[in-house]
């Protein structure tokens, strides 16, 4: 190792100017530095390679090739019919690779959904997720499905129970079936829970989805408690779920009942932007969402005939409803802004 060059300094710490030679002449490089540097030979005597080997290609290139290969394989299976669906029409591959990918930008970037308590959904076995319903259009159900799909540590899939209107619409019907949705009836719910699936239900139905903006975050009646009966018969725990943020995406100021009857809809919403702005009025407001899963309420400790006890069903239904309503109020108090 060469000796370090010592730079003299004055007593006050300033660098001392040299007086024993010209100041402006730069130091002349040595002959060794003037000559071009040759790379050292390898141990075998062969000159070293200057080009990168093919194995060291940028990972971005390999990533694109792998994605392209997977995409082509996916298309080949779609064209040849070499894929599986269950007896409800659920297509796991299409949901994972296409439908979730289409919903994820809305979930992550637009609504910026924050998920809490996802660990309250069991890692295996049946569970019934009961959530509030709001927002004029059922986007909350789709965001709830993405929340479970992307955040559950065991990779569980949420099978939503949907209203019959969903399966009467031509394109929506097929997509809903492919995404794992099924008719909101006791028979289908019992079959799914009996197979150990995570089932989602929103007992408010259209009453919650189409309520006016003045009644936001006030839960409507939970029907007759049919979801409790199904949980009791299968022994599945009930997981209360509270969703904040969906109420404000389409502030419903009125309901045109005449148009609703003509179109065969449960309601025809009137919002600050719809129908005044036409299709542009159907764009939801970019509110900030929070989805919180509460502690599960066990049902496996009850006798089989408990599902026929109306008083027990009423008490459990009221317990689930009060839990969701209390959590909604707590989340609203913690929320700083509707949009941020």
mmCIF file of C-alpha atoms in Angstrom:
data_model
loop_
_atom_site.group_PDB
_atom_site.id
_atom_site.type_symbol
_atom_site.label_atom_id
_atom_site.label_comp_id
_atom_site.label_asym_id
_atom_site.label_seq_id
_atom_site.Cartn_x
_atom_site.Cartn_y
_atom_site.Cartn_z
ATOM 1 C CA UNK A 1 0.000 0.000 0.000
ATOM 2 C CA UNK A 2 1.402 3.441 -1.021
ATOM 3 C CA UNK A 3 2.122 6.038 1.596
ATOM 4 C CA UNK A 4 -0.672 8.575 2.097
ATOM 5 C CA UNK A 5 0.120 12.102 0.907
ATOM 6 C CA UNK A 6 0.426 14.557 3.771
ATOM 7 C CA UNK A 7 -1.023 18.028 3.188
ATOM 8 C CA UNK A 8 0.608 20.698 5.408
ATOM 9 C CA UNK A 9 -1.631 23.135 7.285
ATOM 10 C CA UNK A 10 -0.960 26.457 9.021
ATOM 11 C CA UNK A 11 -1.435 26.975 12.706
ATOM 12 C CA UNK A 12 -4.971 28.333 12.172
ATOM 13 C CA UNK A 13 -6.056 25.186 10.342
ATOM 14 C CA UNK A 14 -5.991 26.611 6.792
ATOM 15 C CA UNK A 15 -4.354 24.654 4.001
ATOM 16 C CA UNK A 16 -0.785 25.987 3.397
ATOM 17 C CA UNK A 17 0.041 27.084 -0.160
ATOM 18 C CA UNK A 18 3.116 25.500 -1.651
ATOM 19 C CA UNK A 19 5.896 27.937 -2.509
ATOM 20 C CA UNK A 20 8.466 25.515 -3.799
ATOM 21 C CA UNK A 21 6.943 24.963 -7.254
ATOM 22 C CA UNK A 22 4.468 26.267 -9.812
ATOM 23 C CA UNK A 23 0.911 26.359 -8.515
ATOM 24 C CA UNK A 24 -1.129 26.085 -11.698
ATOM 25 C CA UNK A 25 0.635 23.141 -13.331
ATOM 26 C CA UNK A 26 -1.294 19.925 -12.782
ATOM 27 C CA UNK A 27 0.670 16.910 -11.702
ATOM 28 C CA UNK A 28 1.866 14.842 -14.644
ATOM 29 C CA UNK A 29 0.499 11.361 -14.804
ATOM 30 C CA UNK A 30 3.015 8.563 -14.702
ATOM 31 C CA UNK A 31 3.617 6.294 -17.643
ATOM 32 C CA UNK A 32 1.762 3.540 -15.906
ATOM 33 C CA UNK A 33 -1.314 5.738 -15.707
ATOM 34 C CA UNK A 34 -0.936 6.969 -19.311
ATOM 35 C CA UNK A 35 -1.038 3.426 -20.683
ATOM 36 C CA UNK A 36 -4.464 1.756 -21.041
ATOM 37 C CA UNK A 37 -5.196 -0.734 -18.308
ATOM 38 C CA UNK A 38 -5.547 -4.322 -19.476
ATOM 39 C CA UNK A 39 -7.784 -6.612 -17.471
ATOM 40 C CA UNK A 40 -5.873 -9.292 -15.625
ATOM 41 C CA UNK A 41 -5.944 -12.722 -17.179
ATOM 42 C CA UNK A 42 -7.939 -15.450 -15.555
ATOM 43 C CA UNK A 43 -6.324 -18.367 -13.762
ATOM 44 C CA UNK A 44 -6.698 -20.549 -16.842
ATOM 45 C CA UNK A 45 -4.791 -18.073 -18.991
ATOM 46 C CA UNK A 46 -7.813 -17.186 -21.150
ATOM 47 C CA UNK A 47 -8.718 -13.513 -21.393
ATOM 48 C CA UNK A 48 -11.637 -12.526 -19.154
ATOM 49 C CA UNK A 49 -15.088 -12.193 -20.702
ATOM 50 C CA UNK A 50 -16.353 -8.672 -21.086
ATOM 51 C CA UNK A 51 -19.942 -9.542 -22.006
ATOM 52 C CA UNK A 52 -22.436 -10.679 -19.377
ATOM 53 C CA UNK A 53 -23.525 -14.303 -19.629
ATOM 54 C CA UNK A 54 -27.074 -15.089 -20.634
ATOM 55 C CA UNK A 55 -27.871 -16.365 -17.149
ATOM 56 C CA UNK A 56 -27.147 -12.898 -15.787
ATOM 57 C CA UNK A 57 -29.861 -11.248 -17.898
ATOM 58 C CA UNK A 58 -31.971 -8.683 -16.069
ATOM 59 C CA UNK A 59 -34.697 -10.307 -13.942
ATOM 60 C CA UNK A 60 -37.264 -8.029 -15.577
ATOM 61 C CA UNK A 61 -36.818 -9.865 -18.867
ATOM 62 C CA UNK A 62 -37.233 -13.269 -17.315
ATOM 63 C CA UNK A 63 -40.263 -12.016 -15.376
ATOM 64 C CA UNK A 64 -41.996 -10.865 -18.547
ATOM 65 C CA UNK A 65 -41.225 -14.169 -20.244
ATOM 66 C CA UNK A 66 -42.660 -16.140 -17.347
ATOM 67 C CA UNK A 67 -45.790 -13.994 -17.224
ATOM 68 C CA UNK A 68 -46.252 -14.327 -20.976
ATOM 69 C CA UNK A 69 -45.862 -18.104 -20.719
ATOM 70 C CA UNK A 70 -48.410 -18.287 -17.905
ATOM 71 C CA UNK A 71 -50.794 -16.072 -19.862
ATOM 72 C CA UNK A 72 -50.538 -18.239 -22.962
ATOM 73 C CA UNK A 73 -51.060 -21.384 -20.902
ATOM 74 C CA UNK A 74 -54.126 -19.778 -19.295
ATOM 75 C CA UNK A 75 -55.579 -18.885 -22.706
ATOM 76 C CA UNK A 76 -54.906 -22.393 -23.994
ATOM 77 C CA UNK A 77 -56.822 -23.901 -21.056
ATOM 78 C CA UNK A 78 -59.677 -21.456 -21.618
ATOM 79 C CA UNK A 79 -59.918 -22.314 -25.312
ATOM 80 C CA UNK A 80 -59.663 -26.077 -24.859
ATOM 81 C CA UNK A 81 -61.931 -26.149 -21.809
ATOM 82 C CA UNK A 82 -59.208 -27.716 -19.665
ATOM 83 C CA UNK A 83 -60.277 -26.057 -16.399
ATOM 84 C CA UNK A 84 -62.533 -26.947 -13.491
ATOM 85 C CA UNK A 85 -65.601 -25.359 -11.927
ATOM 86 C CA UNK A 86 -67.521 -26.617 -8.932
ATOM 87 C CA UNK A 87 -71.225 -27.462 -8.899
ATOM 88 C CA UNK A 88 -72.058 -23.796 -8.154
ATOM 89 C CA UNK A 89 -70.133 -22.570 -11.206
ATOM 90 C CA UNK A 90 -67.149 -21.218 -9.252
ATOM 91 C CA UNK A 91 -64.028 -20.923 -11.418
ATOM 92 C CA UNK A 92 -61.068 -20.577 -9.041
ATOM 93 C CA UNK A 93 -58.455 -19.995 -11.754
ATOM 94 C CA UNK A 94 -60.466 -17.287 -13.538
ATOM 95 C CA UNK A 95 -61.217 -15.580 -10.219
ATOM 96 C CA UNK A 96 -57.595 -15.561 -9.058
ATOM 97 C CA UNK A 97 -55.961 -14.513 -12.328
ATOM 98 C CA UNK A 98 -58.579 -12.240 -13.920
ATOM 99 C CA UNK A 99 -61.465 -11.113 -11.717
ATOM 100 C CA UNK A 100 -59.374 -10.303 -8.650
ATOM 101 C CA UNK A 101 -56.840 -8.508 -10.849
ATOM 102 C CA UNK A 102 -59.609 -6.314 -12.265
ATOM 103 C CA UNK A 103 -60.988 -5.447 -8.833
ATOM 104 C CA UNK A 104 -57.631 -4.943 -7.103
ATOM 105 C CA UNK A 105 -56.885 -1.418 -8.478
ATOM 106 C CA UNK A 106 -60.289 -0.268 -7.236
ATOM 107 C CA UNK A 107 -59.587 -1.918 -3.877
ATOM 108 C CA UNK A 108 -55.991 -0.738 -3.368
ATOM 109 C CA UNK A 109 -55.735 2.585 -5.199
ATOM 110 C CA UNK A 110 -59.223 4.037 -5.463
ATOM 111 C CA UNK A 111 -60.875 3.076 -2.146
ATOM 112 C CA UNK A 112 -57.568 2.357 -0.329
ATOM 113 C CA UNK A 113 -59.228 -0.317 1.792
ATOM 114 C CA UNK A 114 -57.793 -0.927 5.260
ATOM 115 C CA UNK A 115 -58.505 -4.378 6.724
ATOM 116 C CA UNK A 116 -58.588 -5.141 10.437
ATOM 117 C CA UNK A 117 -59.153 -8.393 12.309
ATOM 118 C CA UNK A 118 -58.761 -10.682 9.298
ATOM 119 C CA UNK A 119 -57.318 -13.308 11.647
ATOM 120 C CA UNK A 120 -60.812 -13.711 13.172
ATOM 121 C CA UNK A 121 -61.785 -15.761 10.120
ATOM 122 C CA UNK A 122 -60.707 -19.346 10.901
ATOM 123 C CA UNK A 123 -57.739 -20.756 9.012
ATOM 124 C CA UNK A 124 -59.788 -23.817 8.055
ATOM 125 C CA UNK A 125 -63.323 -25.064 8.327
ATOM 126 C CA UNK A 126 -66.633 -23.332 7.801
ATOM 127 C CA UNK A 127 -67.370 -19.749 8.842
ATOM 128 C CA UNK A 128 -70.239 -17.346 8.170
ATOM 129 C CA UNK A 129 -69.216 -13.699 7.661
ATOM 130 C CA UNK A 130 -72.132 -11.327 8.315
ATOM 131 C CA UNK A 131 -71.646 -7.730 7.143
ATOM 132 C CA UNK A 132 -73.580 -4.498 6.764
ATOM 133 C CA UNK A 133 -74.740 -3.539 3.268
ATOM 134 C CA UNK A 134 -74.724 -0.054 1.721
ATOM 135 C CA UNK A 135 -73.596 2.112 -1.173
ATOM 136 C CA UNK A 136 -76.495 2.040 -3.706
ATOM 137 C CA UNK A 137 -74.504 -0.416 -5.842
ATOM 138 C CA UNK A 138 -73.135 -3.606 -4.219
ATOM 139 C CA UNK A 139 -69.453 -2.688 -4.475
ATOM 140 C CA UNK A 140 -69.031 -3.427 -0.765
ATOM 141 C CA UNK A 141 -69.565 -7.124 -1.388
ATOM 142 C CA UNK A 142 -66.868 -7.181 -4.066
ATOM 143 C CA UNK A 143 -64.392 -5.258 -1.897
ATOM 144 C CA UNK A 144 -65.140 -7.651 0.968
ATOM 145 C CA UNK A 145 -64.289 -10.582 -1.279
ATOM 146 C CA UNK A 146 -60.979 -9.018 -2.318
ATOM 147 C CA UNK A 147 -60.169 -8.256 1.343
ATOM 148 C CA UNK A 148 -60.462 -11.915 2.325
ATOM 149 C CA UNK A 149 -58.743 -13.200 -0.824
ATOM 150 C CA UNK A 150 -55.696 -10.917 -0.551
ATOM 151 C CA UNK A 151 -55.221 -10.638 3.213
ATOM 152 C CA UNK A 152 -56.151 -13.888 4.910
ATOM 153 C CA UNK A 153 -52.954 -15.707 5.966
ATOM 154 C CA UNK A 154 -54.421 -19.077 4.992
ATOM 155 C CA UNK A 155 -55.595 -17.832 1.582
ATOM 156 C CA UNK A 156 -59.301 -18.382 2.237
ATOM 157 C CA UNK A 157 -61.912 -17.569 -0.405
ATOM 158 C CA UNK A 158 -65.180 -15.810 0.436
ATOM 159 C CA UNK A 159 -68.317 -17.249 -1.196
ATOM 160 C CA UNK A 160 -70.961 -14.522 -1.224
ATOM 161 C CA UNK A 161 -74.706 -15.101 -1.106
ATOM 162 C CA UNK A 162 -76.335 -12.718 -3.595
ATOM 163 C CA UNK A 163 -79.900 -11.614 -4.297
ATOM 164 C CA UNK A 164 -81.853 -13.229 -7.125
ATOM 165 C CA UNK A 165 -81.690 -9.970 -9.131
ATOM 166 C CA UNK A 166 -77.953 -10.565 -9.645
ATOM 167 C CA UNK A 167 -78.639 -13.853 -11.429
ATOM 168 C CA UNK A 168 -81.303 -12.318 -13.668
ATOM 169 C CA UNK A 169 -78.845 -9.972 -15.421
ATOM 170 C CA UNK A 170 -77.231 -11.552 -18.521
ATOM 171 C CA UNK A 171 -73.526 -10.730 -18.098
ATOM 172 C CA UNK A 172 -73.532 -10.167 -14.331
ATOM 173 C CA UNK A 173 -75.086 -13.599 -13.803
ATOM 174 C CA UNK A 174 -72.172 -15.408 -15.479
ATOM 175 C CA UNK A 175 -69.479 -13.338 -13.784
ATOM 176 C CA UNK A 176 -71.095 -13.769 -10.358
ATOM 177 C CA UNK A 177 -71.178 -17.541 -10.767
ATOM 178 C CA UNK A 178 -67.557 -17.618 -11.915
ATOM 179 C CA UNK A 179 -66.534 -15.514 -8.883
ATOM 180 C CA UNK A 180 -68.121 -17.992 -6.477
ATOM 181 C CA UNK A 181 -71.370 -16.176 -5.696
ATOM 182 C CA UNK A 182 -74.569 -18.132 -5.280
ATOM 183 C CA UNK A 183 -78.208 -17.502 -4.507
ATOM 184 C CA UNK A 184 -78.986 -16.235 -1.020
ATOM 185 C CA UNK A 185 -81.023 -19.214 0.129
ATOM 186 C CA UNK A 186 -80.704 -21.591 3.073
ATOM 187 C CA UNK A 187 -80.065 -24.631 0.852
ATOM 188 C CA UNK A 188 -77.024 -23.187 -0.938
ATOM 189 C CA UNK A 189 -75.625 -21.668 2.253
ATOM 190 C CA UNK A 190 -75.982 -24.991 4.067
ATOM 191 C CA UNK A 191 -74.185 -26.872 1.277
ATOM 192 C CA UNK A 192 -71.279 -24.409 1.205
ATOM 193 C CA UNK A 193 -70.850 -24.362 4.967
ATOM 194 C CA UNK A 194 -71.117 -28.152 5.049
ATOM 195 C CA UNK A 195 -68.100 -28.271 2.714
ATOM 196 C CA UNK A 196 -66.067 -26.049 5.043
ATOM 197 C CA UNK A 197 -66.271 -22.845 2.973
ATOM 198 C CA UNK A 198 -66.207 -19.247 4.202
ATOM 199 C CA UNK A 199 -69.618 -17.830 3.296
ATOM 200 C CA UNK A 200 -70.530 -14.143 3.260
ATOM 201 C CA UNK A 201 -74.012 -12.749 3.755
ATOM 202 C CA UNK A 202 -75.435 -9.219 4.050
ATOM 203 C CA UNK A 203 -78.805 -9.627 5.795
ATOM 204 C CA UNK A 204 -79.962 -6.031 5.203
ATOM 205 C CA UNK A 205 -80.374 -6.786 1.504
ATOM 206 C CA UNK A 206 -81.861 -4.041 -0.652
ATOM 207 C CA UNK A 207 -83.116 -2.239 2.450
ATOM 208 C CA UNK A 208 -79.528 -1.444 3.392
ATOM 209 C CA UNK A 209 -78.205 -1.020 -0.126
ATOM 210 C CA UNK A 210 -80.869 1.510 -1.148
ATOM 211 C CA UNK A 211 -81.395 3.469 2.048
ATOM 212 C CA UNK A 212 -81.187 7.292 1.831
ATOM 213 C CA UNK A 213 -78.001 9.129 2.688
ATOM 214 C CA UNK A 214 -79.631 10.659 5.766
ATOM 215 C CA UNK A 215 -79.807 7.157 7.318
ATOM 216 C CA UNK A 216 -76.200 6.205 6.582
ATOM 217 C CA UNK A 217 -74.554 3.739 8.981
ATOM 218 C CA UNK A 218 -77.890 2.942 10.627
ATOM 219 C CA UNK A 219 -78.441 -0.766 10.201
ATOM 220 C CA UNK A 220 -81.761 -1.928 8.816
ATOM 221 C CA UNK A 221 -83.600 -5.013 10.001
ATOM 222 C CA UNK A 222 -81.703 -8.293 9.560
ATOM 223 C CA UNK A 223 -84.594 -10.223 8.092
ATOM 224 C CA UNK A 224 -85.906 -13.221 9.976
ATOM 225 C CA UNK A 225 -82.567 -14.544 11.126
ATOM 226 C CA UNK A 226 -82.215 -17.244 8.493
ATOM 227 C CA UNK A 227 -78.420 -16.927 8.522
ATOM 228 C CA UNK A 228 -78.393 -17.777 12.236
ATOM 229 C CA UNK A 229 -80.428 -20.902 11.614
ATOM 230 C CA UNK A 230 -77.988 -22.002 8.917
ATOM 231 C CA UNK A 231 -75.008 -21.392 11.212
ATOM 232 C CA UNK A 232 -76.630 -23.374 14.018
ATOM 233 C CA UNK A 233 -77.389 -26.333 11.750
ATOM 234 C CA UNK A 234 -73.811 -26.512 10.456
ATOM 235 C CA UNK A 235 -72.011 -25.444 13.651
ATOM 236 C CA UNK A 236 -70.200 -22.682 11.763
ATOM 237 C CA UNK A 237 -69.003 -19.651 13.758
ATOM 238 C CA UNK A 238 -70.513 -16.269 12.878
ATOM 239 C CA UNK A 239 -67.953 -13.534 12.145
ATOM 240 C CA UNK A 240 -69.464 -10.011 12.365
ATOM 241 C CA UNK A 241 -68.031 -7.596 9.797
ATOM 242 C CA UNK A 242 -68.326 -3.790 9.690
ATOM 243 C CA UNK A 243 -67.649 -1.780 6.517
ATOM 244 C CA UNK A 244 -67.084 1.990 6.672
ATOM 245 C CA UNK A 245 -66.714 4.082 3.523
ATOM 246 C CA UNK A 246 -69.259 2.491 1.203
ATOM 247 C CA UNK A 247 -72.119 4.715 2.367
ATOM 248 C CA UNK A 248 -70.605 7.802 0.736
ATOM 249 C CA UNK A 249 -69.653 6.498 -2.726
ATOM 250 C CA UNK A 250 -73.139 7.301 -4.114
ATOM 251 C CA UNK A 251 -74.931 9.667 -1.702
ATOM 252 C CA UNK A 252 -78.540 8.687 -2.345
ATOM 253 C CA UNK A 253 -80.669 11.823 -1.987
ATOM 254 C CA UNK A 254 -83.882 10.423 -3.443
ATOM 255 C CA UNK A 255 -85.608 7.417 -4.968
ATOM 256 C CA UNK A 256 -87.734 7.534 -8.106
ATOM 257 C CA UNK A 257 -90.220 4.770 -7.385
ATOM 258 C CA UNK A 258 -91.995 5.240 -10.738
ATOM 259 C CA UNK A 259 -88.826 4.556 -12.718
ATOM 260 C CA UNK A 260 -87.971 1.702 -10.384
ATOM 261 C CA UNK A 261 -91.315 -0.013 -11.131
ATOM 262 C CA UNK A 262 -90.932 0.545 -14.874
ATOM 263 C CA UNK A 263 -87.425 -0.957 -14.893
ATOM 264 C CA UNK A 264 -88.234 -3.754 -12.445
ATOM 265 C CA UNK A 265 -85.679 -2.515 -9.899
ATOM 266 C CA UNK A 266 -86.032 -2.366 -6.111
ATOM 267 C CA UNK A 267 -85.186 1.365 -6.258
ATOM 268 C CA UNK A 268 -83.949 4.000 -8.700
ATOM 269 C CA UNK A 269 -81.343 6.186 -6.974
ATOM 270 C CA UNK A 270 -81.055 9.939 -7.350
ATOM 271 C CA UNK A 271 -77.623 11.217 -6.328
ATOM 272 C CA UNK A 272 -75.806 14.554 -6.762
ATOM 273 C CA UNK A 273 -74.337 13.222 -10.039
ATOM 274 C CA UNK A 274 -76.840 10.604 -11.258
ATOM 275 C CA UNK A 275 -78.838 10.733 -13.516
ATOM 276 C CA UNK A 276 -77.845 14.354 -14.213
ATOM 277 C CA UNK A 277 -74.386 13.525 -15.616
ATOM 278 C CA UNK A 278 -75.456 10.369 -17.427
ATOM 279 C CA UNK A 279 -72.906 7.526 -17.400
ATOM 280 C CA UNK A 280 -70.370 9.812 -15.745
ATOM 281 C CA UNK A 281 -72.679 9.998 -12.741
ATOM 282 C CA UNK A 282 -72.132 6.267 -12.172
ATOM 283 C CA UNK A 283 -68.498 6.858 -11.177
ATOM 284 C CA UNK A 284 -68.258 6.343 -7.386
ATOM 285 C CA UNK A 285 -66.656 8.906 -5.115
ATOM 286 C CA UNK A 286 -63.113 7.914 -3.978
ATOM 287 C CA UNK A 287 -63.859 7.442 -0.289
ATOM 288 C CA UNK A 288 -61.473 5.808 2.190
ATOM 289 C CA UNK A 289 -62.707 2.390 3.339
ATOM 290 C CA UNK A 290 -62.181 0.344 6.477
ATOM 291 C CA UNK A 291 -63.284 -3.280 6.824
ATOM 292 C CA UNK A 292 -63.115 -4.788 10.296
ATOM 293 C CA UNK A 293 -63.821 -8.427 11.155
ATOM 294 C CA UNK A 294 -64.971 -8.972 14.724
ATOM 295 C CA UNK A 295 -64.416 -11.896 17.034
ATOM 296 C CA UNK A 296 -66.324 -15.012 15.927
ATOM 297 C CA UNK A 297 -69.488 -16.020 17.743
ATOM 298 C CA UNK A 298 -69.409 -19.823 18.193
ATOM 299 C CA UNK A 299 -72.496 -21.896 17.407
ATOM 300 C CA UNK A 300 -71.167 -25.447 17.752
ATOM 301 C CA UNK A 301 -72.093 -25.595 21.441
ATOM 302 C CA UNK A 302 -75.837 -25.650 20.772
ATOM 303 C CA UNK A 303 -77.961 -28.759 20.344
ATOM 304 C CA UNK A 304 -79.142 -29.638 16.804
ATOM 305 C CA UNK A 305 -82.734 -28.666 17.636
ATOM 306 C CA UNK A 306 -81.586 -25.170 18.642
ATOM 307 C CA UNK A 307 -82.039 -24.053 15.011
ATOM 308 C CA UNK A 308 -85.799 -24.387 15.511
ATOM 309 C CA UNK A 309 -85.883 -22.197 18.624
ATOM 310 C CA UNK A 310 -87.203 -18.783 17.496
ATOM 311 C CA UNK A 311 -86.145 -17.038 20.698
ATOM 312 C CA UNK A 312 -82.549 -18.239 20.381
ATOM 313 C CA UNK A 313 -82.412 -17.169 16.731
ATOM 314 C CA UNK A 314 -83.778 -13.745 17.646
ATOM 315 C CA UNK A 315 -81.197 -13.299 20.420
ATOM 316 C CA UNK A 316 -78.265 -14.360 18.248
ATOM 317 C CA UNK A 317 -79.464 -12.189 15.356
ATOM 318 C CA UNK A 318 -79.752 -9.207 17.661
ATOM 319 C CA UNK A 319 -76.295 -9.920 19.121
ATOM 320 C CA UNK A 320 -74.695 -9.962 15.657
ATOM 321 C CA UNK A 321 -76.533 -6.812 14.593
ATOM 322 C CA UNK A 322 -75.576 -4.892 17.746
ATOM 323 C CA UNK A 323 -71.938 -5.966 17.392
ATOM 324 C CA UNK A 324 -71.773 -4.665 13.830
ATOM 325 C CA UNK A 325 -73.569 -1.417 14.732
ATOM 326 C CA UNK A 326 -71.307 -0.740 17.717
ATOM 327 C CA UNK A 327 -68.195 -1.352 15.602
ATOM 328 C CA UNK A 328 -69.503 0.998 12.908
ATOM 329 C CA UNK A 329 -69.902 3.789 15.455
ATOM 330 C CA UNK A 330 -66.424 3.139 16.832
ATOM 331 C CA UNK A 331 -64.848 3.246 13.359
ATOM 332 C CA UNK A 332 -66.715 6.456 12.520
ATOM 333 C CA UNK A 333 -65.381 8.128 15.658
ATOM 334 C CA UNK A 334 -61.838 7.101 14.719
ATOM 335 C CA UNK A 335 -62.200 8.262 11.109
ATOM 336 C CA UNK A 336 -60.584 11.638 10.422
ATOM 337 C CA UNK A 337 -62.020 12.208 6.957
ATOM 338 C CA UNK A 338 -64.354 10.562 4.459
ATOM 339 C CA UNK A 339 -61.748 10.783 1.700
ATOM 340 C CA UNK A 340 -58.381 10.723 3.520
#
